XYZ file of C-alpha atoms in Angstrom:
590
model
C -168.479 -75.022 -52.572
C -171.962 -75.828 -52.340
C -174.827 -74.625 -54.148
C -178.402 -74.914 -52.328
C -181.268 -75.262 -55.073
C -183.998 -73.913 -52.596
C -182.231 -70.378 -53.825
C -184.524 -68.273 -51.550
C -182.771 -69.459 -48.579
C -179.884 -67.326 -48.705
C -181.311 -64.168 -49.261
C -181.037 -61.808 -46.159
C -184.117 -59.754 -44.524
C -184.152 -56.276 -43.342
C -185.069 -56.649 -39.741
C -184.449 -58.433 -36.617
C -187.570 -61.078 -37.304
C -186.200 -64.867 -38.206
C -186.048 -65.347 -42.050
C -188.536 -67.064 -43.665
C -186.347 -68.662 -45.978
C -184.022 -70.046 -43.473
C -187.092 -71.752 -41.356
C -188.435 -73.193 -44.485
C -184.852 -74.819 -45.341
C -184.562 -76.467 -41.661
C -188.217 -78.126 -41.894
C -187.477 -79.214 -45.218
C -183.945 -80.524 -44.122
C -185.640 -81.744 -40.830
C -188.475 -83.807 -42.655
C -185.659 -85.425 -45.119
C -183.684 -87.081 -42.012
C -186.743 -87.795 -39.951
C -189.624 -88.920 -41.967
C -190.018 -91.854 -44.176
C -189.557 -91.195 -48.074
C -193.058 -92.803 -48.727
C -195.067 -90.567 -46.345
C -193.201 -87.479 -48.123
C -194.180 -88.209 -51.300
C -197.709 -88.323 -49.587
C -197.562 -85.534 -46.836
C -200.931 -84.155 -46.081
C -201.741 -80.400 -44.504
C -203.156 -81.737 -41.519
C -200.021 -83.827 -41.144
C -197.651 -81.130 -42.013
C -199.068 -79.111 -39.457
C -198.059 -81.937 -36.631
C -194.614 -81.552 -37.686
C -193.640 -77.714 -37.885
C -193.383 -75.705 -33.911
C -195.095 -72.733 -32.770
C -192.060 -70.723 -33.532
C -191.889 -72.132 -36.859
C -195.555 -71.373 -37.845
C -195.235 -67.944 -36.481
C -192.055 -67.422 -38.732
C -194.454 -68.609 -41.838
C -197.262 -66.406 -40.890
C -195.599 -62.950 -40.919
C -191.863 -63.297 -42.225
C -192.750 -63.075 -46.144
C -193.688 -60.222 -47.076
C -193.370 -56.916 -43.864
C -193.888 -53.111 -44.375
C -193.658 -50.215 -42.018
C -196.919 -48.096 -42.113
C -196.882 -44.548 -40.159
C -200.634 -44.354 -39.448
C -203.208 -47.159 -38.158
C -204.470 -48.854 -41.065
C -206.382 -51.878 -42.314
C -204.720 -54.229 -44.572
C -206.752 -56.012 -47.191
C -204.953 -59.818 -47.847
C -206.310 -60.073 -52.023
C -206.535 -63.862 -52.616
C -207.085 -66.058 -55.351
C -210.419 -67.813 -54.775
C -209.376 -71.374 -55.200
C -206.364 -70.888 -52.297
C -209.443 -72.732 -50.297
C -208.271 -72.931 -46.499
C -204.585 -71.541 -47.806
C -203.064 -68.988 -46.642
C -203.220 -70.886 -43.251
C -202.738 -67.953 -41.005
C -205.113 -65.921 -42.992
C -207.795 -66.503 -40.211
C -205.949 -67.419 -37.446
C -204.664 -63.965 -37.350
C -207.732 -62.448 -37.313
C -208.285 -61.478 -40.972
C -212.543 -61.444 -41.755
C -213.609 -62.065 -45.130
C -215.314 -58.559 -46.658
C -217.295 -60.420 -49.147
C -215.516 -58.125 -51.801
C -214.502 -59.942 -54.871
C -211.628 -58.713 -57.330
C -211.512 -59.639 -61.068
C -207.753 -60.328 -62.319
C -207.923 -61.412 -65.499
C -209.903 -64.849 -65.321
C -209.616 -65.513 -61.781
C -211.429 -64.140 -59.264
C -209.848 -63.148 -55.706
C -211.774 -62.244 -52.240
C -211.101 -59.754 -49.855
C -209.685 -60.261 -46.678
C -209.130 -57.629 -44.087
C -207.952 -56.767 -40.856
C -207.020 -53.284 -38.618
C -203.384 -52.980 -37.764
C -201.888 -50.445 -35.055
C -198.858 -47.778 -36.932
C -195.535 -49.711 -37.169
C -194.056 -52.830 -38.616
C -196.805 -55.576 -40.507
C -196.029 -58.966 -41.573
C -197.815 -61.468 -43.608
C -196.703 -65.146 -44.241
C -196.431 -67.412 -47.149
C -198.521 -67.852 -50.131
C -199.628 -71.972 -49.984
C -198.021 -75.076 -48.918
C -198.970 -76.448 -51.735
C -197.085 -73.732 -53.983
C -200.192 -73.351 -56.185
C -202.801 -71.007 -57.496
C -201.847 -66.995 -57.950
C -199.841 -64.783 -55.386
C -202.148 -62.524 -52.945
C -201.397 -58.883 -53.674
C -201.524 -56.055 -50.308
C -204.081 -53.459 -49.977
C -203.813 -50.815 -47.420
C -205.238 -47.739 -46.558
C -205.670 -45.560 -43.341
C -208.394 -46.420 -40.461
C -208.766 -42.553 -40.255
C -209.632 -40.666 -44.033
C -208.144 -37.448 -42.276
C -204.568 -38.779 -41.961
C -201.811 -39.829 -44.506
C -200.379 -42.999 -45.134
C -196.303 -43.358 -45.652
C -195.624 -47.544 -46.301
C -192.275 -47.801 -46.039
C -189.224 -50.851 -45.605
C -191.153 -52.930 -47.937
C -189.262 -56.284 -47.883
C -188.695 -58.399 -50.098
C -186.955 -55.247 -52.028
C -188.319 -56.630 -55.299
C -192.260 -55.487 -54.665
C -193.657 -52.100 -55.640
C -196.113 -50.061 -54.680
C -199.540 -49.461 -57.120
C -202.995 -48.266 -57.403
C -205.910 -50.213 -57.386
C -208.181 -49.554 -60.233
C -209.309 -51.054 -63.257
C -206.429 -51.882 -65.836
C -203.750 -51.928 -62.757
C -200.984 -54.816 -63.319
C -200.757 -56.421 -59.783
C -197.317 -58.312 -60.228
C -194.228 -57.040 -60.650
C -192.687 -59.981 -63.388
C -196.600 -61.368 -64.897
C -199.350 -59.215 -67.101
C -202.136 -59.770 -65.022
C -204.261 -56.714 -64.410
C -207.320 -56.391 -62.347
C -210.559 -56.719 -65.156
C -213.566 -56.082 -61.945
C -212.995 -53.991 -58.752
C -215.470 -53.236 -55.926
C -215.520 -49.037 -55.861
C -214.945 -49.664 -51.880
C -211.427 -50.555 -52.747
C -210.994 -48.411 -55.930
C -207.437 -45.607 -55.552
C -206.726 -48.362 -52.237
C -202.447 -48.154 -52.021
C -201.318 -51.563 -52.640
C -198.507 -53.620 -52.422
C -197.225 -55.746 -56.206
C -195.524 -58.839 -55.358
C -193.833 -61.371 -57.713
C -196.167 -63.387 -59.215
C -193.528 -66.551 -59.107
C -193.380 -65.728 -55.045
C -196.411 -68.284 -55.112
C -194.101 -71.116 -55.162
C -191.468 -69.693 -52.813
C -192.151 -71.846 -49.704
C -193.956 -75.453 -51.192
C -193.672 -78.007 -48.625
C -196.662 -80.231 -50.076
C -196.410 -82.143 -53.217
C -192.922 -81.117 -52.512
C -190.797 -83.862 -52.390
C -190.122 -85.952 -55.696
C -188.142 -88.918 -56.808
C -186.416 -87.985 -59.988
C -186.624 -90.867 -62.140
C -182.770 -90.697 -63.183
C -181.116 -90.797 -60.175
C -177.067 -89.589 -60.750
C -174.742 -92.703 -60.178
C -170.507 -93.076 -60.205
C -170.964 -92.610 -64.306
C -170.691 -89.626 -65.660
C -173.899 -88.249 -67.517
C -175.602 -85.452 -68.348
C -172.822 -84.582 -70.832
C -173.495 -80.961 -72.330
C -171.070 -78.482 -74.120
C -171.866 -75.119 -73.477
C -169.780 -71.875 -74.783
C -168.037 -69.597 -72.155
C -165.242 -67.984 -73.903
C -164.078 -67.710 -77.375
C -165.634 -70.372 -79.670
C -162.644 -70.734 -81.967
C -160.697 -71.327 -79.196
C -162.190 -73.055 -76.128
C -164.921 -75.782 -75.032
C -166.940 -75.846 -71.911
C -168.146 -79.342 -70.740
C -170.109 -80.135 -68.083
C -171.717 -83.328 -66.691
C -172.806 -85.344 -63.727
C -172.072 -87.959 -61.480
C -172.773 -89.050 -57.747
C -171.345 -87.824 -55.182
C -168.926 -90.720 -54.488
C -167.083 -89.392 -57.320
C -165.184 -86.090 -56.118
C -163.074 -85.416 -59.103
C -163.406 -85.114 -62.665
C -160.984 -84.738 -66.216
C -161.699 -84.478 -69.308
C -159.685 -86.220 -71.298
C -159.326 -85.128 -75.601
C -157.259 -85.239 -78.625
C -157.713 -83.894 -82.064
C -159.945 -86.074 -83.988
C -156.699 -85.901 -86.785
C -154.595 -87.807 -84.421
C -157.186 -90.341 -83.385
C -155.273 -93.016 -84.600
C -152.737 -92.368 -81.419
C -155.160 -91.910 -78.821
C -154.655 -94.472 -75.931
C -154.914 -93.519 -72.292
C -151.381 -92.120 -72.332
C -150.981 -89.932 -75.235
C -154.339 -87.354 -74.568
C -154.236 -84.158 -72.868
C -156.002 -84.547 -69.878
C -157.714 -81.591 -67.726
C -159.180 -81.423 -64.479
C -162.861 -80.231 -63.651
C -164.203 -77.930 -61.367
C -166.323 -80.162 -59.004
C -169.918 -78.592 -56.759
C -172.134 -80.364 -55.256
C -175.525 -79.769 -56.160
C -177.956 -80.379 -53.248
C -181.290 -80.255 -54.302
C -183.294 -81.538 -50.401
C -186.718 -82.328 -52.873
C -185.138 -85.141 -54.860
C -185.640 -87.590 -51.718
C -183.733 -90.359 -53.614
C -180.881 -88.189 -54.842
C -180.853 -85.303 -53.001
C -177.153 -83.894 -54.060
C -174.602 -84.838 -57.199
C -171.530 -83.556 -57.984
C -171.192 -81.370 -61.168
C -168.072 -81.170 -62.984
C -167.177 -78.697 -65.490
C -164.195 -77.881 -67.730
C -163.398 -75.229 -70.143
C -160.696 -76.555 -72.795
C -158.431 -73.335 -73.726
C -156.002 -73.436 -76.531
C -157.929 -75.426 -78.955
C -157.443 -74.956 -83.203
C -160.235 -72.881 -85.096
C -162.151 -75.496 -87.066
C -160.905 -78.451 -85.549
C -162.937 -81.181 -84.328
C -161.617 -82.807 -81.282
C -162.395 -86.326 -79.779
C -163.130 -86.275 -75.844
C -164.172 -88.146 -72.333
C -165.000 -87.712 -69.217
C -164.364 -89.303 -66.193
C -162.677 -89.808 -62.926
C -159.623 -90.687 -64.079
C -159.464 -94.127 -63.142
C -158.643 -96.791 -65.516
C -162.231 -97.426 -66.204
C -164.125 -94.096 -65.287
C -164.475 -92.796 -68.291
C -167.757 -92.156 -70.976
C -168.418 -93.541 -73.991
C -165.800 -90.773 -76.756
C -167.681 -87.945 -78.217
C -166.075 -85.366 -80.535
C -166.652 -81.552 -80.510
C -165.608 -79.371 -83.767
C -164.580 -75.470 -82.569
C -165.349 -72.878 -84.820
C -163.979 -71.131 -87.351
C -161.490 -68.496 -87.691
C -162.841 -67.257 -91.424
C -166.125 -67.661 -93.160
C -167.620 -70.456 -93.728
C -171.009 -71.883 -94.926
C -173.012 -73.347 -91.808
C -175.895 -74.279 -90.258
C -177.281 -74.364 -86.878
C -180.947 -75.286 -85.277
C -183.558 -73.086 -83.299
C -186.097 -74.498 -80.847
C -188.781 -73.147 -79.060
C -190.209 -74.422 -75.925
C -189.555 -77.888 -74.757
C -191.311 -77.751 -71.375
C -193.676 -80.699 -71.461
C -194.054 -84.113 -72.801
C -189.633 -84.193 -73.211
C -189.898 -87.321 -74.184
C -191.847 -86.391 -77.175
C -189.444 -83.617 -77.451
C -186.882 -86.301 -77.657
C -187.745 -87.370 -80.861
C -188.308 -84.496 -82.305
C -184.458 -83.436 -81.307
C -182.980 -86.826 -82.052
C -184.761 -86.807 -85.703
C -183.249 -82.980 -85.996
C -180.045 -84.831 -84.838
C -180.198 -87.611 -87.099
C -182.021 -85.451 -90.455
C -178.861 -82.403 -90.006
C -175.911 -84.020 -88.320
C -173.824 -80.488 -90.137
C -175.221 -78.642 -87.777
C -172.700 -76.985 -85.575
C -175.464 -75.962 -82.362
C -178.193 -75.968 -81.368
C -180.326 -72.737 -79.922
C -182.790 -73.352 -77.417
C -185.301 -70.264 -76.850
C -186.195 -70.551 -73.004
C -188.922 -72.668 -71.166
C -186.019 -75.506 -71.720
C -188.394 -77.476 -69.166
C -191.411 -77.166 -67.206
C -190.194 -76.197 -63.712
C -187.356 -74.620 -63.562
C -186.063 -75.671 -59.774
C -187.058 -78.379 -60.082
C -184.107 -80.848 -60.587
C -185.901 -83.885 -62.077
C -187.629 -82.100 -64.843
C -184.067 -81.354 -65.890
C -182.869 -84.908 -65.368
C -185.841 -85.490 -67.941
C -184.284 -83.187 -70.116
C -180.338 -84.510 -70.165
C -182.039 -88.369 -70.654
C -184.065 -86.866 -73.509
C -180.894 -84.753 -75.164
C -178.454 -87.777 -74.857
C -175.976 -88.387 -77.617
C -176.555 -84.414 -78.613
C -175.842 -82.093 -76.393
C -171.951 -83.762 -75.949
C -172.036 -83.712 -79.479
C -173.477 -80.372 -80.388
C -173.255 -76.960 -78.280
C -176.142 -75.930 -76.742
C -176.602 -72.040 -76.828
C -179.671 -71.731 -74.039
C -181.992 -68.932 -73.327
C -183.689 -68.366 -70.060
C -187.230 -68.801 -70.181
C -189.963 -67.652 -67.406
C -190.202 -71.221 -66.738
C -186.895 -71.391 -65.873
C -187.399 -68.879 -63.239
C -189.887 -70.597 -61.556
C -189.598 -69.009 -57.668
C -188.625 -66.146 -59.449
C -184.797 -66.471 -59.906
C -183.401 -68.837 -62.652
C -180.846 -70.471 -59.619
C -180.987 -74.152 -61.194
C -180.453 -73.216 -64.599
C -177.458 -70.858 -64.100
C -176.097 -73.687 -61.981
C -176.241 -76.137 -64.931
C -174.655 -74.279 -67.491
C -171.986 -72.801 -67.137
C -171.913 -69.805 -70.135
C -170.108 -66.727 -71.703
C -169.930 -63.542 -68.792
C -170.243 -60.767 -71.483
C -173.444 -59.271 -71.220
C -174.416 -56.367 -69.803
C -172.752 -54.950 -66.146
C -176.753 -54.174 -65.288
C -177.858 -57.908 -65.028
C -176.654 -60.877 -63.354
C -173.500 -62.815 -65.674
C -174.405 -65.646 -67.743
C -177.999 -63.890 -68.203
C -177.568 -62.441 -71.435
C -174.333 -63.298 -73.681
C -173.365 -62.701 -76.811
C -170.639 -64.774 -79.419
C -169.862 -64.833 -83.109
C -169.869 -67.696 -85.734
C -167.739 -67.299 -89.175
C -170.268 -64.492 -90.614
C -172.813 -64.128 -88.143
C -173.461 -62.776 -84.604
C -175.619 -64.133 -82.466
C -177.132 -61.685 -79.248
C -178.895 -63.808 -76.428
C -181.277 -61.610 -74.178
C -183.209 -62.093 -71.195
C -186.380 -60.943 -71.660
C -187.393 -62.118 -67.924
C -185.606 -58.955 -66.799
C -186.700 -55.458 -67.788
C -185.535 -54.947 -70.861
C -184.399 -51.314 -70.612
C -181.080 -52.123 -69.058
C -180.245 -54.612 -71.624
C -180.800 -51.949 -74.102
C -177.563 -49.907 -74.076
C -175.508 -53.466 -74.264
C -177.978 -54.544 -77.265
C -176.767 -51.391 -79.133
C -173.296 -52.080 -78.238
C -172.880 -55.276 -79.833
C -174.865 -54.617 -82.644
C -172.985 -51.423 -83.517
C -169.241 -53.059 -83.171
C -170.030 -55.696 -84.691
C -168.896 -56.296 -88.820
C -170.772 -59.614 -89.186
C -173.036 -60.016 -92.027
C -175.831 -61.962 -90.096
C -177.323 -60.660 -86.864
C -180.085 -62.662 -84.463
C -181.010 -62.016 -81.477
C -182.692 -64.315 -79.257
C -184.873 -64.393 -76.321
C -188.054 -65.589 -74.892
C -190.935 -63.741 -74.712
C -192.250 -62.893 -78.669
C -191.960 -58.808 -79.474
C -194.364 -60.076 -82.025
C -196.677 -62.313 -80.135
C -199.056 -64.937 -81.296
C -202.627 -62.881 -79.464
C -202.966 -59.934 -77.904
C -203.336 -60.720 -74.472
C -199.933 -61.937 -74.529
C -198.541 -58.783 -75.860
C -195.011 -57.699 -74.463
C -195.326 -53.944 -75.670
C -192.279 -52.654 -73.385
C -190.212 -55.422 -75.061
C -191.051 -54.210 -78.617
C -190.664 -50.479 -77.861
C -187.535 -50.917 -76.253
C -185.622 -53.701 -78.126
C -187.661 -53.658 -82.068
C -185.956 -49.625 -82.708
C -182.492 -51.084 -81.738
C -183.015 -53.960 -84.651
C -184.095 -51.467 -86.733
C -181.216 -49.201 -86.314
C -178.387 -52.221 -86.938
C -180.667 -54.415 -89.221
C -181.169 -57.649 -87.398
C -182.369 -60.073 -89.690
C -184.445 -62.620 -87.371
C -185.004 -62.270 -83.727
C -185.565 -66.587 -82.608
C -188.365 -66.556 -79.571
C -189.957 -69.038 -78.096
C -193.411 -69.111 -74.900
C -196.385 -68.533 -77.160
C -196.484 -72.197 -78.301
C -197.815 -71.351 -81.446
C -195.328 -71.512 -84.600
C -195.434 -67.887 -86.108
C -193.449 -65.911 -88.508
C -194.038 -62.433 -89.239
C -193.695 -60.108 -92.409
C -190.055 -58.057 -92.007
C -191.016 -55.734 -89.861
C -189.168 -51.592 -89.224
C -190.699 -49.209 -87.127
C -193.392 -51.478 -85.951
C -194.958 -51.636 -89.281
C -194.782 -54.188 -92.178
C -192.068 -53.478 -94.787
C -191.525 -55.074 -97.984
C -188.558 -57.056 -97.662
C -186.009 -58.710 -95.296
C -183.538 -56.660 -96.752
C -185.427 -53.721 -95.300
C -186.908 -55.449 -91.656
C -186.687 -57.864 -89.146
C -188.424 -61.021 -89.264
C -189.684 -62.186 -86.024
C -190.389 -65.902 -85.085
C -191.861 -67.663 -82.706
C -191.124 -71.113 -82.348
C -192.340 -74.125 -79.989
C -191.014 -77.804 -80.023
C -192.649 -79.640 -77.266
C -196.378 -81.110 -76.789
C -198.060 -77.759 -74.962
C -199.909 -76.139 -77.274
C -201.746 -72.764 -77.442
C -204.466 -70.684 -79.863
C -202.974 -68.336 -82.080
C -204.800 -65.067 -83.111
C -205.183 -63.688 -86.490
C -202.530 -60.986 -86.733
C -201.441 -58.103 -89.189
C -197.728 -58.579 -88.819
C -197.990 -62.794 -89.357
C -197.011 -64.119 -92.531
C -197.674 -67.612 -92.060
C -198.590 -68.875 -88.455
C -199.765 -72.564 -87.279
C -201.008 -74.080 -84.389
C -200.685 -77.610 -83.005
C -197.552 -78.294 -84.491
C -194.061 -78.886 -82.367
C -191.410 -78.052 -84.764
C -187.561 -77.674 -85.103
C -185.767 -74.842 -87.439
C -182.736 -74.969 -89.441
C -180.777 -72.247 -90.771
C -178.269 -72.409 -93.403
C -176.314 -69.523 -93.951
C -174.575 -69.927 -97.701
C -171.586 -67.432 -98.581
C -171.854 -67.936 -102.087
C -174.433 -65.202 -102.567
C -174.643 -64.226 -99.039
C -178.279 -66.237 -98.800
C -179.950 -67.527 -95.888
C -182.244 -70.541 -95.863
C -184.616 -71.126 -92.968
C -187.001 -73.750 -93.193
C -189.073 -75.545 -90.197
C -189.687 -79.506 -90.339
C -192.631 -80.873 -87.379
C -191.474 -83.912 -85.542
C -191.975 -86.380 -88.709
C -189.213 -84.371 -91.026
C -191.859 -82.633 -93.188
C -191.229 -79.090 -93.940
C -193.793 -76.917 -92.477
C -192.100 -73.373 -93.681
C -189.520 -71.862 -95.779
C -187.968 -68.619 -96.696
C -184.551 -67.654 -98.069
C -183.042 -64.238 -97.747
C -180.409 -62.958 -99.801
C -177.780 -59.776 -98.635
């Protein structure tokens, strides 16, 4: 089994016309064997250009984005300003610039546009480069007297919209159109996916990741996908002259007999991961493992390797949880993203300041780009000694679904399959620890169909703490960034079951509301919902004043612990910046 991190490439298209994706995986393939690694790190437009066929550039100038109209009609190509020269087949198809300028949020797009006979249309790729914002479709009907039908729009994920003032132009981002020229006002147009913009980068494509995978195992990370009393998942890394892994373990009790012989010893489920940017690494082998039969409470000593004599890591231990309740305590992040080896402190002082706690929450936006496999080889060399000590619970982040599918990340970790039937597994999960249950969401996805699942595991569940977590605030740090369908959707649900802290992360701006029920402030946490937002790498944002925040801060990466007493039912949350100094505090008592 192999799994292809350019994700795009194995969708299928809805017509005879070549894919898109397909092409762009053969040049990028092609370029790999035939060029040298220093002029890829280097390639130029011009010099692309040399090295892609007529076919090929045809295939990139009509096979992203195609729609049947019924009528003649005149397409308007809506592009962000700073594109330049980009789309390249925007005039070499003919398309004249109207002068017209568009106002979406900050940026400011022009107006391309060019007649089209009744029948199929197809326009091409975004950039090489992968940058700036996504063009959105406008189309209306050469002749006022006839009626347009658009119809088998492909890719299935666009919709169709209005243009006029207030209109959101992407189907996954906020932006909405601030200025509009009244020539194009009521237009039909077509809503792409904002993240589309990086779909088909070939320039400033190709990387070296600066921790290339070798024949030692690395990369070590213990993830949850079954029962937490009862099972481990581990998964790590090596090159891909190592084809097989084990995990070797033994309770920690019996530690004093543990020899080569005497451990149980099982065998990994081995991919390779081929990811054609990393020029000097461009696949590993992941292995992965999911202990079964393990105690309740038991801490267990472990390695990995190929089970050779001398394959094997450095021991680690892992403790399961428990089968009662217990006191315990576990940390909450917010976004990593940048500057991860900054974030490495701040984690390896958490690490070093709470070694009792059991995991570690991380609240999406783990890194920076999300397909990209060296910022997550940044990531493992920043977590080491952790994250194969501690369980990571992650949370998908928009960054992680950079492209606009989170491919890399669900490829990494391998987690719990009990979320909703509506979304994709391992997207939203859900587990419980001694007292409390925790609900991960993806708030990438609408969150309507998460809803009914939400309720469900709120509503079985007898545990006497309940968070939720997920990425994008309900209760957000301004008001531009306000996610209004989250909070109508997902807030009543809390309400209704009495969550008692929903853990988010992308505003990068530390913020903790008042409890809040029914959208309004109430007067204690035995009555609401108290919201945080949470950030713990070096990208940093404004923050708003805001009715619902009870203490907010900017400027400040931080790191949370909770402690969840039984003696008096109490929880005790405090937040400690990179140095150890406590920034907040609250307790709640049941």
């Amino acid at each position: 089994m192999i799994c292809v991190c350019i994700c795009s490439s194995a969708l299928a298209h809805v017509d005879n016309f070549p894919s898109i994706h397909d092409t762009v995986a053969e040049i990028k393939k092609r370029l790999l064997a035939e060029q040298p690694h220093e002029r890829l790190l280097k390639l130029r437009a011009s010099e692309l250009h040399d090295l892609i066929s007529n076919q090929e550039r045809e295939i990139l100038a009509e096979g992203h984005i195609r729609f049947t109209v019924n009528v003649p009609v005149i397409v308007s190509v809506i592009r962000d300003k700073e594109l330049g020269d980009e789309p390249f087949w925007i005039q070499e198809r003919g398309f004249e610039p109207t002068g017209y300028e568009v106002g979406i949020d900050a940026e400011t797009f022009d107006v391309w546009q060019k007649p089209f006979h009744a029948g199929r249309i197809g326009l091409g790729l975004n950039s090489f480069f992968g940058s700036e914002d996504h063009y959105i479709i406008g189309v209306e009907p050469q002749s006022k007297a006839t009626t347009l039908e658009i119809t088998d729009i492909y890719p299935g994920q666009c919709r169709m919209g209005r243009l006029e003032i207030g209109a959101n132009v992407y189907t996954d981002w906020e932006d909405k159109i601030v200025s509009l020229p009244k020539e194009l006002e009521g237009m039909q147009f077509i809503r792409p996916v904002g993240l589309w913009r990086t779909r088909f980068q070939m320039l400033n494509f190709f990387r070296e990741t600066r921790f290339p995978s070798t024949e030692r195992p690395d990369q070590i990370t213990l993830t949850w996908s079954d029962d937490p009393q009862t099972t481990q998942t581990i998964q790590w890394r090596t090159s891909n002259d190592v084809d097989k892994g084990y995990v070797r373990y033994t309770k920690k009790a019996d530690f004093n007999q543990f020899d080569p012989i005497r451990p149980k010893k099982d065998k990994a489920q081995t991919v390779e991961l081929e990811t054609l940017n990393i020029i000097n690494d461009t696949s590993c082998n992941r292995h992965t493992v999911t202990l079964r039969g393990l105690e309740p409470d038991t801490t267990y000593i472990y390695s990995v390797g190929d089970g050779s004599k001398d394959g094997w890591s450095e021991l680690a231990e892992f403790t399961t949880s428990p089968d009662r309740t217990v006191p315990f305590s576990f940390i909450y992040m917010g976004d990593a993203q940048n500057g991860l080896d900054r974030w490495g402190t701040l984690v390896h002082n958490a690490f070093r300041e709470r070694p009792d706690a059991k995991f570690y929450i991380m609240a999406g936006d783990i890194v920076n780009r999300g397909m990209e496999r060296w910022d997550w080889d940044d990531f493992f060399y920043n977590a080491e000694g952790i994250y194969d000590r501690r369980t990571l619970v992650p949370v998908i982040g928009n960054h992680e679904c950079q492209g606009g599918y989170p491919g890399l990340y669900l490829d990494l970790f391998t987690l719990r399959e009990n979320g909703p039937s509506t979304i994709e597994p391992e997207r939203a999960y859900s587990f419980e620890y001694s007292n409390a249950l925790f609900v991960i969401l993806d708030s990438n996805l609408p969150p309507g169909p998460q809803a009914g699942w939400l309720d469900e595991q709120l509503s079985k569940s007898e545990a006497t703490w309940k968070f939720v977590v997920y990425h994008h605030p309900a209760y957000s740090s301004k008001a531009s960034r306000d996610n209004k369908e989250l909070r109508d959707t997902w807030s009543p649900i809390f309400d209704k079951y009495h969550v008692d802290m929903a853990l988010q992360g992308h505003d990068h701006a530390y913020l903790r509301t008042y409890p809040m029920k029914d959208q309004k402030r109430v007067g204690s946490a035995k009555e609401g919902t108290i919201y945080i937002v949470s950030v713990s790498g070096v990208k940093m944002y404004d923050q708003d004043e805001r009715e619902y925040t009870e203490f907010g801060m900017t400027n400040v990466a931080t790191y949370q612990v909770l402690d969840i007493q039984i003696v008096g039912d109490r929880l005790v949350y405090r937040a400690y910046d990179v140095d150890g100094k406590l920034r907040d505090e609250i307790v709640i008592e049941k």
